[in-house]
CSV table of C-alpha atoms and ligand atoms in Angstrom, one decimal:
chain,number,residue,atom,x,y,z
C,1,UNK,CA,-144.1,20.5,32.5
C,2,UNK,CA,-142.8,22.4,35.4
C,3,UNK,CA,-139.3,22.1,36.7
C,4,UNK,CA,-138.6,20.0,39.6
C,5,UNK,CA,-136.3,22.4,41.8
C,6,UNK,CA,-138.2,20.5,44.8
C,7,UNK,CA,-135.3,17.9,45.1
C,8,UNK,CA,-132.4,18.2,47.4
C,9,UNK,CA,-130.0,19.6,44.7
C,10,UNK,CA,-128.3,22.7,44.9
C,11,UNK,CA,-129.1,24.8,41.3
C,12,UNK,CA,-126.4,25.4,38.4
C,13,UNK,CA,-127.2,28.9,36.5
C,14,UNK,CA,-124.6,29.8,33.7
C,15,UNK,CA,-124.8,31.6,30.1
C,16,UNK,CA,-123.2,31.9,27.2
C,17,UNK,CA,-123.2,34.6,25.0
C,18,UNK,CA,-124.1,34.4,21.3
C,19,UNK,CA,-121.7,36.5,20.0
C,20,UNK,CA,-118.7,35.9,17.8
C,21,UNK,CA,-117.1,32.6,17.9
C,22,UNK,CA,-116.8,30.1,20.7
C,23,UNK,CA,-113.2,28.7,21.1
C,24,UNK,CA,-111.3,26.5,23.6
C,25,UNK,CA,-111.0,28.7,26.6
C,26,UNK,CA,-114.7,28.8,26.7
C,27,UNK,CA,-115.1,25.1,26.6
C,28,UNK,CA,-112.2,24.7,28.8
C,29,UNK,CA,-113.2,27.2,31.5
C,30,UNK,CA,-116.8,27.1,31.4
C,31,UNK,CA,-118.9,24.6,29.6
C,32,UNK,CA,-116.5,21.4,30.8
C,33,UNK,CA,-117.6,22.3,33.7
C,34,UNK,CA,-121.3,22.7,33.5
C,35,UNK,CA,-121.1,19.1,32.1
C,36,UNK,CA,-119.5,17.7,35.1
C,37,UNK,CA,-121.9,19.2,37.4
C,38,UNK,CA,-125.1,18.0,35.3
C,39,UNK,CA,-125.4,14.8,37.8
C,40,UNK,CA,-125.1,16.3,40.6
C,41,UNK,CA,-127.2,19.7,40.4
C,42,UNK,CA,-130.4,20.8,39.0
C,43,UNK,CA,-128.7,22.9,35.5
C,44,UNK,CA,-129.7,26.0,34.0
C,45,UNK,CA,-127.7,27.1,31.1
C,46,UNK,CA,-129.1,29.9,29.0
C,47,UNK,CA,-127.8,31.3,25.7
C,48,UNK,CA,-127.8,35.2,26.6
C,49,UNK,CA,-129.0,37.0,24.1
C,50,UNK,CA,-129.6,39.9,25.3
C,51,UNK,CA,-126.3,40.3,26.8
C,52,UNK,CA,-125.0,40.1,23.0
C,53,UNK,CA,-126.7,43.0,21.8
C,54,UNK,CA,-124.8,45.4,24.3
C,55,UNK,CA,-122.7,45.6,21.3
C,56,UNK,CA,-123.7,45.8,17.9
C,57,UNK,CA,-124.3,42.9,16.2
C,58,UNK,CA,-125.8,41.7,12.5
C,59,UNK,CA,-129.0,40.5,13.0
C,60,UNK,CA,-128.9,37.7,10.8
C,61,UNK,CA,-125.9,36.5,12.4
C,62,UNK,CA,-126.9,36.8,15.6
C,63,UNK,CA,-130.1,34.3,15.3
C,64,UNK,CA,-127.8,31.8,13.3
C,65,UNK,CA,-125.5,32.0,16.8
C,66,UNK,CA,-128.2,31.9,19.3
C,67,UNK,CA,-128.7,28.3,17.6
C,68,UNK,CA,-125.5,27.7,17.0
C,69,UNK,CA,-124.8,28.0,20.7
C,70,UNK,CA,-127.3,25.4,21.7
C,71,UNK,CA,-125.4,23.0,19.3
C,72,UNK,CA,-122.2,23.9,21.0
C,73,UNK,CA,-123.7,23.0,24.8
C,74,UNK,CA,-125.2,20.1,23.5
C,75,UNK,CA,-121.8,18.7,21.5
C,76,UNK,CA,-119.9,19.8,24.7
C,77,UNK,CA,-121.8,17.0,26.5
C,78,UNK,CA,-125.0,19.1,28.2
C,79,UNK,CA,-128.1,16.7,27.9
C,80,UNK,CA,-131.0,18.5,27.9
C,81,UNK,CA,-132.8,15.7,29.6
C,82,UNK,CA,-130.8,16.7,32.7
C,83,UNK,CA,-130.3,20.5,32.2
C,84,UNK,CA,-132.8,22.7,31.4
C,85,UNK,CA,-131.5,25.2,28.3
C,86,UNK,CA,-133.2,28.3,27.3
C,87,UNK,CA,-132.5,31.5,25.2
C,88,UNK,CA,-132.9,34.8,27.8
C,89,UNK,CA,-135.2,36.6,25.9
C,90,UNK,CA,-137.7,34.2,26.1
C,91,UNK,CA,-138.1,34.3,29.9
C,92,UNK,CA,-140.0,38.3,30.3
C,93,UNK,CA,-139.1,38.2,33.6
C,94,UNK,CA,-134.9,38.7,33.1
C,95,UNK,CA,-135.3,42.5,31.9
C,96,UNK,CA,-137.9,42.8,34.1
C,97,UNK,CA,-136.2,41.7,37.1
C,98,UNK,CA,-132.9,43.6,35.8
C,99,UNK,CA,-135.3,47.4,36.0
C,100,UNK,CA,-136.2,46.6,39.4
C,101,UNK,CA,-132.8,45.4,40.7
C,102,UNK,CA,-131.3,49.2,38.8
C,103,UNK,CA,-134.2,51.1,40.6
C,104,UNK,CA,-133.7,49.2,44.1
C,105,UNK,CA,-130.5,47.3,44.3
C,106,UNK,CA,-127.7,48.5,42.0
C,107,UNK,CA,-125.8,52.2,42.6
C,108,UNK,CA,-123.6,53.8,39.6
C,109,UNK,CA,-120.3,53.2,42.5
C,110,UNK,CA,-120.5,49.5,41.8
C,111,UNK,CA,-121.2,49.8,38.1
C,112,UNK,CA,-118.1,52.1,37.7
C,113,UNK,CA,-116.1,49.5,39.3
C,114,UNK,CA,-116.7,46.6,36.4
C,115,UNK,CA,-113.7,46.3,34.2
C,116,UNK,CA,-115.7,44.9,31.1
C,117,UNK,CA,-117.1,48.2,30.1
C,118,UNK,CA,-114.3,49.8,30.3
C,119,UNK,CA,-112.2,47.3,28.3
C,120,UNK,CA,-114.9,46.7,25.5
C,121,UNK,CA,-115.0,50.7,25.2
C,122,UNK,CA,-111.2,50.7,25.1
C,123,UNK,CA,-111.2,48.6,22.2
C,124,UNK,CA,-113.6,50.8,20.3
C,125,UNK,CA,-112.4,54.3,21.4
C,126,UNK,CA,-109.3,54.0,22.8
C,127,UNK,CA,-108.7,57.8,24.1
C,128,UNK,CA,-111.7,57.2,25.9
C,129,UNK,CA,-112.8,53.9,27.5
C,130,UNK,CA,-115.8,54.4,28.9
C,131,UNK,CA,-117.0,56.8,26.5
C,132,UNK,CA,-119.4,58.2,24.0
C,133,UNK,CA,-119.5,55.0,22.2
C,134,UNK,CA,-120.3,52.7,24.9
C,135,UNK,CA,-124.0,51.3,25.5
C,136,UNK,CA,-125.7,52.5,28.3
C,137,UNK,CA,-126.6,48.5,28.4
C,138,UNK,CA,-123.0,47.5,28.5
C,139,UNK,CA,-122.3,49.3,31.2
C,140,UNK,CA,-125.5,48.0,32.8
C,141,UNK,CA,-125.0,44.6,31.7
C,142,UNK,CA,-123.8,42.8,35.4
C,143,UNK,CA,-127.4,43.8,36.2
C,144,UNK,CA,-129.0,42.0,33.6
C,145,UNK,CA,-126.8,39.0,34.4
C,146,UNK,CA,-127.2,39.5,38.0
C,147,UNK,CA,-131.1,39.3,37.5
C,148,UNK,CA,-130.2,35.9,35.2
C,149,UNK,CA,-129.0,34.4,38.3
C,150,UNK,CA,-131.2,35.3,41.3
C,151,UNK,CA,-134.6,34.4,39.7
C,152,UNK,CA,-133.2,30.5,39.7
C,153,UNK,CA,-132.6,30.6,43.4
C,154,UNK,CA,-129.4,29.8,42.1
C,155,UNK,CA,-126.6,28.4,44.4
C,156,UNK,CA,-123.7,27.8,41.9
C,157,UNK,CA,-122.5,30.1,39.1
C,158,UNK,CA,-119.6,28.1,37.1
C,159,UNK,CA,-117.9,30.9,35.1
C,160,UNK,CA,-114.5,31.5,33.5
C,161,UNK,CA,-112.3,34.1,35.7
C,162,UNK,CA,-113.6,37.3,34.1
C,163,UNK,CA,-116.6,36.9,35.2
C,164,UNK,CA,-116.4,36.2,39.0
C,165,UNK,CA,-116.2,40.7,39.3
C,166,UNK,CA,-119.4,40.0,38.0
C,167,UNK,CA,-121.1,37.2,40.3
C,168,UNK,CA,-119.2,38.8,43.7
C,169,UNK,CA,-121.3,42.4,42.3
C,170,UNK,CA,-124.6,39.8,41.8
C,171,UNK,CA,-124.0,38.2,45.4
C,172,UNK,CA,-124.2,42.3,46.6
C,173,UNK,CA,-127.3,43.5,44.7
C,174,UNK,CA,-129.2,40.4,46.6
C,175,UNK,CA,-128.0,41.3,50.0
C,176,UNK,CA,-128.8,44.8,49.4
C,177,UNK,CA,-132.0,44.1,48.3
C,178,UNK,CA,-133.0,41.6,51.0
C,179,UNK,CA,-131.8,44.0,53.5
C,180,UNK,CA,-133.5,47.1,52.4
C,181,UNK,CA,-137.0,45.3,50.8
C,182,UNK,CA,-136.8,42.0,53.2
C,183,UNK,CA,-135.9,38.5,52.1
C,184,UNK,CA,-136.5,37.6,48.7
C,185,UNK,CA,-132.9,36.5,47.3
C,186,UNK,CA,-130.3,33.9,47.8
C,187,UNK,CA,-126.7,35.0,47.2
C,188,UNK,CA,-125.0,32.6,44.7
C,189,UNK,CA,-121.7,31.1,45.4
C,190,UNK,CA,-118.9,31.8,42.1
C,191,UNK,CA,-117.5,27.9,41.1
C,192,UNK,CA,-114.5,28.8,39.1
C,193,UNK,CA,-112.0,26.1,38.1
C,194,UNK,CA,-108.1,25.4,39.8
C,195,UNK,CA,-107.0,25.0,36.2
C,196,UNK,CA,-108.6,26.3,33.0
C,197,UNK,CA,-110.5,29.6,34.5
C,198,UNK,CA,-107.9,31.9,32.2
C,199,UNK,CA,-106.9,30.2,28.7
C,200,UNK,CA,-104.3,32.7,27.1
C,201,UNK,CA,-104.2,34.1,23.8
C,202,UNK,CA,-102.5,31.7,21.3
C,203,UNK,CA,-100.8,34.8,20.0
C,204,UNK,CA,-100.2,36.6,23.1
C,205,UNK,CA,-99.8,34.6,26.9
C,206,UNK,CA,-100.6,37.9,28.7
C,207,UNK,CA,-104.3,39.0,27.0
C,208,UNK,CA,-106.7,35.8,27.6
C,209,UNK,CA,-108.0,33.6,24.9
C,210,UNK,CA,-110.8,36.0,23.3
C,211,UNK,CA,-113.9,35.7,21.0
C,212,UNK,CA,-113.3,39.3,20.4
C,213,UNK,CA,-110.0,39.1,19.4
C,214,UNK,CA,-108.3,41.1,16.1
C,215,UNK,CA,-107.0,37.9,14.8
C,216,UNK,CA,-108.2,34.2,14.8
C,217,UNK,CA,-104.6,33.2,15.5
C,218,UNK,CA,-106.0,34.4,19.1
C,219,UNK,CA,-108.5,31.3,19.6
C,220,UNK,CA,-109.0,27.9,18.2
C,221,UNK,CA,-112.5,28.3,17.7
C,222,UNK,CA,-114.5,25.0,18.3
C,223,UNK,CA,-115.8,25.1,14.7
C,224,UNK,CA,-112.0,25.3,13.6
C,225,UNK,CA,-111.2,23.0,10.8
C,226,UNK,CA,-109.0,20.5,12.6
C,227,UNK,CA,-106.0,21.2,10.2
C,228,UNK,CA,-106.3,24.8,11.0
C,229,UNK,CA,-106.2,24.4,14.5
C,230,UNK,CA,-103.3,22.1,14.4
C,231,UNK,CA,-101.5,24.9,12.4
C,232,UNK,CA,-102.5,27.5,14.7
C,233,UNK,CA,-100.8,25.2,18.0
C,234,UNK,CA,-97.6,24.8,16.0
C,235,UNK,CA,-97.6,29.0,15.2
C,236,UNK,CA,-98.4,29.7,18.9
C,237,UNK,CA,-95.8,31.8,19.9
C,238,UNK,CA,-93.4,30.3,22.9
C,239,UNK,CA,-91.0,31.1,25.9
C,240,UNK,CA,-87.2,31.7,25.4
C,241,UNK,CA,-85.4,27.9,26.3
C,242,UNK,CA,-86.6,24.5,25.1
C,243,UNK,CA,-87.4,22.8,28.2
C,244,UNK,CA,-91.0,21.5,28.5
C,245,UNK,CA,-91.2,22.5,32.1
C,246,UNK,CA,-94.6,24.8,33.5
C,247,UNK,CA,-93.2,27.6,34.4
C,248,UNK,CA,-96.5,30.6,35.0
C,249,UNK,CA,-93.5,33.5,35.8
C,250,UNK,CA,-90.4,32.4,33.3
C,251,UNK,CA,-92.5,30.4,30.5
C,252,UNK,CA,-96.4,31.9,30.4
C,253,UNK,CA,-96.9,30.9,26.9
C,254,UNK,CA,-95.5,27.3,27.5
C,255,UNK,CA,-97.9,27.0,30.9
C,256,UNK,CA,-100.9,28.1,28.8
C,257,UNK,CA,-100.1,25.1,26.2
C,258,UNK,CA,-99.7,22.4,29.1
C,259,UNK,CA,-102.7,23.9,30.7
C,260,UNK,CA,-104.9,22.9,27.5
C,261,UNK,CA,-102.9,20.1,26.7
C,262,UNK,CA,-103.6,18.3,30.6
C,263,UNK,CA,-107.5,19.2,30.4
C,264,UNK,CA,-107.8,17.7,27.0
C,265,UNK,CA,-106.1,14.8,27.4
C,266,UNK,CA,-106.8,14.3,30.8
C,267,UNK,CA,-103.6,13.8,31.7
C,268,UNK,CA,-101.8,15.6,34.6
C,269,UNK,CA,-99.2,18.5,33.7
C,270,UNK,CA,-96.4,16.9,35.9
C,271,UNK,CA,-97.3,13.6,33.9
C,272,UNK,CA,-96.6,15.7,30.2
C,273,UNK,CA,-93.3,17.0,31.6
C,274,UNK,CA,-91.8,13.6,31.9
C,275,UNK,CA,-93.5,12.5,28.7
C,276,UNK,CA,-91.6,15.2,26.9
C,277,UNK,CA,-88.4,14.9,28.5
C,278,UNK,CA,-85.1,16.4,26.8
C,279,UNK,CA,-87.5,16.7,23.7
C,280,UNK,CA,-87.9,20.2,23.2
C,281,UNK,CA,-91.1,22.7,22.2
C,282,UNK,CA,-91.7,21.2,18.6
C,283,UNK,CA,-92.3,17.5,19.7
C,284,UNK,CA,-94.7,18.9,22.4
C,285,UNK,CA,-96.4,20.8,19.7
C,286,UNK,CA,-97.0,18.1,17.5
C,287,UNK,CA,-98.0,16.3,20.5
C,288,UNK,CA,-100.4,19.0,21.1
C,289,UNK,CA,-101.7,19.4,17.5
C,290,UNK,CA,-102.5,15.7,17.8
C,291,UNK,CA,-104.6,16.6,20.4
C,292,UNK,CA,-106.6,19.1,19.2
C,293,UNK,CA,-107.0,17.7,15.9
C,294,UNK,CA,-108.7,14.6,17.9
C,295,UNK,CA,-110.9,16.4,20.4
C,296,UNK,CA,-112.4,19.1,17.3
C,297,UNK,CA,-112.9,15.9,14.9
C,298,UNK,CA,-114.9,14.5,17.7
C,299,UNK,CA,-116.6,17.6,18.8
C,300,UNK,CA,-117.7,18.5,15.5
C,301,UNK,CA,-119.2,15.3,14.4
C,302,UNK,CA,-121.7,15.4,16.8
C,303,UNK,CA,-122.0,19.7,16.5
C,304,UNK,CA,-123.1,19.2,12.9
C,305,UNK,CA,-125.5,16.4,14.0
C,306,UNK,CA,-128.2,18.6,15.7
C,307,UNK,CA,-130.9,19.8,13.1
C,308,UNK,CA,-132.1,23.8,13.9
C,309,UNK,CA,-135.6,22.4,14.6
C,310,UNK,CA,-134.4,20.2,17.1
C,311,UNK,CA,-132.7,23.0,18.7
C,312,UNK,CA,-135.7,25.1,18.7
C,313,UNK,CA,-137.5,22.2,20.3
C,314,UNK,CA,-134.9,22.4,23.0
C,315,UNK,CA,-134.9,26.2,23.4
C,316,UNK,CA,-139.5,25.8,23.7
C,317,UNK,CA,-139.3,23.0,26.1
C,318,UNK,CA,-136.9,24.6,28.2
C,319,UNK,CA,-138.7,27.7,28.9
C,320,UNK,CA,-141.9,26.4,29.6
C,321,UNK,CA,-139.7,24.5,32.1
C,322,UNK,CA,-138.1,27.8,33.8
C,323,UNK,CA,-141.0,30.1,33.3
C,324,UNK,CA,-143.0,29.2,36.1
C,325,UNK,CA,-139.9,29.2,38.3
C,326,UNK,CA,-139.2,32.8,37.0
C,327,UNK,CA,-142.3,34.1,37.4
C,328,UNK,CA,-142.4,33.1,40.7
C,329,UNK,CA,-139.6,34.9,42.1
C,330,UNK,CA,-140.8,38.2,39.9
C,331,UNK,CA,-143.9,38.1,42.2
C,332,UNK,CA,-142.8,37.9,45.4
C,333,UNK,CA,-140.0,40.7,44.6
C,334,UNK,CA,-142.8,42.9,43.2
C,335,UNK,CA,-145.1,42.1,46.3
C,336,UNK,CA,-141.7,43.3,48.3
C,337,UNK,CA,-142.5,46.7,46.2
C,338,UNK,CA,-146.0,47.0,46.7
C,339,UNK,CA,-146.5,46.4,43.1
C,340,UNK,CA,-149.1,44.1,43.1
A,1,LIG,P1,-118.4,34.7,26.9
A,1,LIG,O1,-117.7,34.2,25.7
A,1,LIG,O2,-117.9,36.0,27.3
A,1,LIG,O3,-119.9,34.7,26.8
A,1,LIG,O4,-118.0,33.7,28.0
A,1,LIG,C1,-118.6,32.5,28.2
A,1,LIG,C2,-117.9,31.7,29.4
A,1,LIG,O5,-116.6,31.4,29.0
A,1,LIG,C3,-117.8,32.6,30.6
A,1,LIG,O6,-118.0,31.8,31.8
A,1,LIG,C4,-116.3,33.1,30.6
A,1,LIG,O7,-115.8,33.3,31.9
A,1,LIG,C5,-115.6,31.9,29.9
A,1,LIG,N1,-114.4,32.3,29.2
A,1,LIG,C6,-114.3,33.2,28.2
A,1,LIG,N2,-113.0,33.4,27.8
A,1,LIG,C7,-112.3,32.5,28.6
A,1,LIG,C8,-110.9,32.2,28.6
A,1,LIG,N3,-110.0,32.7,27.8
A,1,LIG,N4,-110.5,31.2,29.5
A,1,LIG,C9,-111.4,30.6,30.3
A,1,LIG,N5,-112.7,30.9,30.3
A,1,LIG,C10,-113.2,31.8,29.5
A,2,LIG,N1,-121.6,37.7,31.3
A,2,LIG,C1,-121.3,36.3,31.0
A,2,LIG,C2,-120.2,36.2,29.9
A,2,LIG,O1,-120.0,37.1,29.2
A,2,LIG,C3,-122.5,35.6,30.4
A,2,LIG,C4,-123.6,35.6,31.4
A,2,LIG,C5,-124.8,36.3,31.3
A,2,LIG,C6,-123.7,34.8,32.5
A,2,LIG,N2,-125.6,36.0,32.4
A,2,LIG,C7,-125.0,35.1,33.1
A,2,LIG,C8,-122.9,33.8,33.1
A,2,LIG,C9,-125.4,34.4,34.3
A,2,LIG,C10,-123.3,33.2,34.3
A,2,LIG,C11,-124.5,33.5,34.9
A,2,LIG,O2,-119.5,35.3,29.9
């Protein structure tokens, strides 16, 4: 079965990376998203593997997450009838594609502009950010995701804020490429959303919403017992006052819990002010538990309802959908070369 790119549909490339927990701000800034745009786009959502691995990770935990991601995009709504989903490591031509694109596309000036590196090595040297203990892959991981997204032709990259550094560094490598080898690559567009791009920290409004973080009072992890989740809303720290107003400069924390409230409930910020009227931060909490506790009871029903073998079914079909695609755009960037 080969993949029908041959419509008039712009294409959808995304990932998700299967390491440590997937929580709210990457539902609320990414993969809501990807299942809005299912319809309208030919989808390509990938579980990224080999991005994981540019830090250590247990091996055993790391193949239960590469499923376990699957059964979050397909709980968050992503119907693999519609979008093709597909584990990186599957498809050669990624790390292929990312070798040629550091030999003929990508200098060290751009790398040593990414942030990501240098934050990730802050965290696990912190007199020295981007050094000894830093993987020469994590520094070199916008490549790899810059080769995810140029095999697929791709138009459309829906990511969370962090990673539009990323994308803008993708849409350069193509240009450079094209210009110095002739035309092979299309330079993707970044589709990041007006509200929900940055979720905040539960525990701290000015670091965003991590799977990383040093404590799970951080995140509300979408495998979060519901109970726990509605415990961690109503310990979320909050602003001086008692007005439930959104307020980015004066009340950041507040803003960050009427940002998650409005995109869970669907209902619009200026809509939850009135609601909570003269009621102060506790009622809104509540409020807010209530929500959460909903929207995980629901999510998680029909999380625990995929089978692994049905997920590995989804993960075989879908690359033999995208290989051909892949391995087509490998060729003609290789003919470019002269390797042939
Ligand atoms: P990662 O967990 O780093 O693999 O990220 C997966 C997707 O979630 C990416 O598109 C990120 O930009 C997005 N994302 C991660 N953290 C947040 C956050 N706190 N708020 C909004 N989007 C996020
Ligand atoms: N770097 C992204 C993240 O950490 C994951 C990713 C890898 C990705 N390849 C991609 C996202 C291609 C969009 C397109 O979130």
């Amino acid at each position: 079965m080969e993949l029908d790119m041959k419509n008039n549909k712009a294409t959808v490339f995304s990932g998700v990376q299967p390491s440590g927990v997937l929580h709210i701000g990457n539902y609320l800034g990414a993969l809501a998203q990807w299942v809005e745009m299912q319809n309208q786009y030919n989808c390509i959502f990938c579980v990224v593997d080999y991005h994981a691995i540019t830090v250590k990770q247990e091996s055993q935990e790391l193949s239960r997450r590469i499923l376990d991601v699957v059964k979050i995009y397909l709980a968050s709504g992503i119907n693999p009838e519609q979008a093709v989903i597909f584990q990186q490591s599957d498809i050669t031509a990624h790390t292929e594609l990312a070798w040629i694109l550091n030999c003929a596309a990508a200098r060290l000036a751009d790398l040593n502009k990414m942030t990501q590196f240098k934050d990730k090595g802050a965290k696990k040297e912190p007199a020295c950010p981007a050094g000894r203990s830093v993987s020469v892959g994590l520094y070199d991981y916008p490549v790899l995701m810059a080769a995810d997204i140029l095999l697929y032709n791709t138009d459309l990259v829906p990511v969370g804020d962090d990673q539009v550094q990323h994308v803008e560094l993708c849409r350069t490598l193509a240009e450079r490429f094209n210009r110095d080898y002739g035309q092979v690559f299309k330079a993707p567009q970044v589709a990041v959303r007006k509200q929900g791009a940055r979720i905040m920290g539960l525990d701290d409004p000015t670091k965003k919403m991590s799977k990383s973080a040093s404590s799970p009072a951080n995140y509300i992890a979408l495998t979060d017992a519901p109970e726990i989740a509605a415990k961690k809303i109503k310990r979320a720290v909050t602003d001086s006052g008692s007005e439930v107003k959104f307020d980015q400069k004066q009340k950041p924390a507040l803003a960050n819990l009427l940002t998650i409230y409005s995109l869970l409930a669907g209902i619009k910020i200026k809509e939850l002010e009135e609601n909570y009227k003269g009621k102060g931060y506790g009622e809104f909490k509540n409020g807010l538990a209530e929500e959460i506790k909903k929207f995980l009871r629901e999510f998680q029903i029909k999380y625990n309802s995929f089978t692994d073998q049905e997920v590995k079914q989804i993960l075989r079909d879908g690359a033999d959908k995208i290989r051909p695609v892949a391995n087509k755009t490998l060729k003609r960037v290789k003919n470019k070369l002269g390797i042939i």
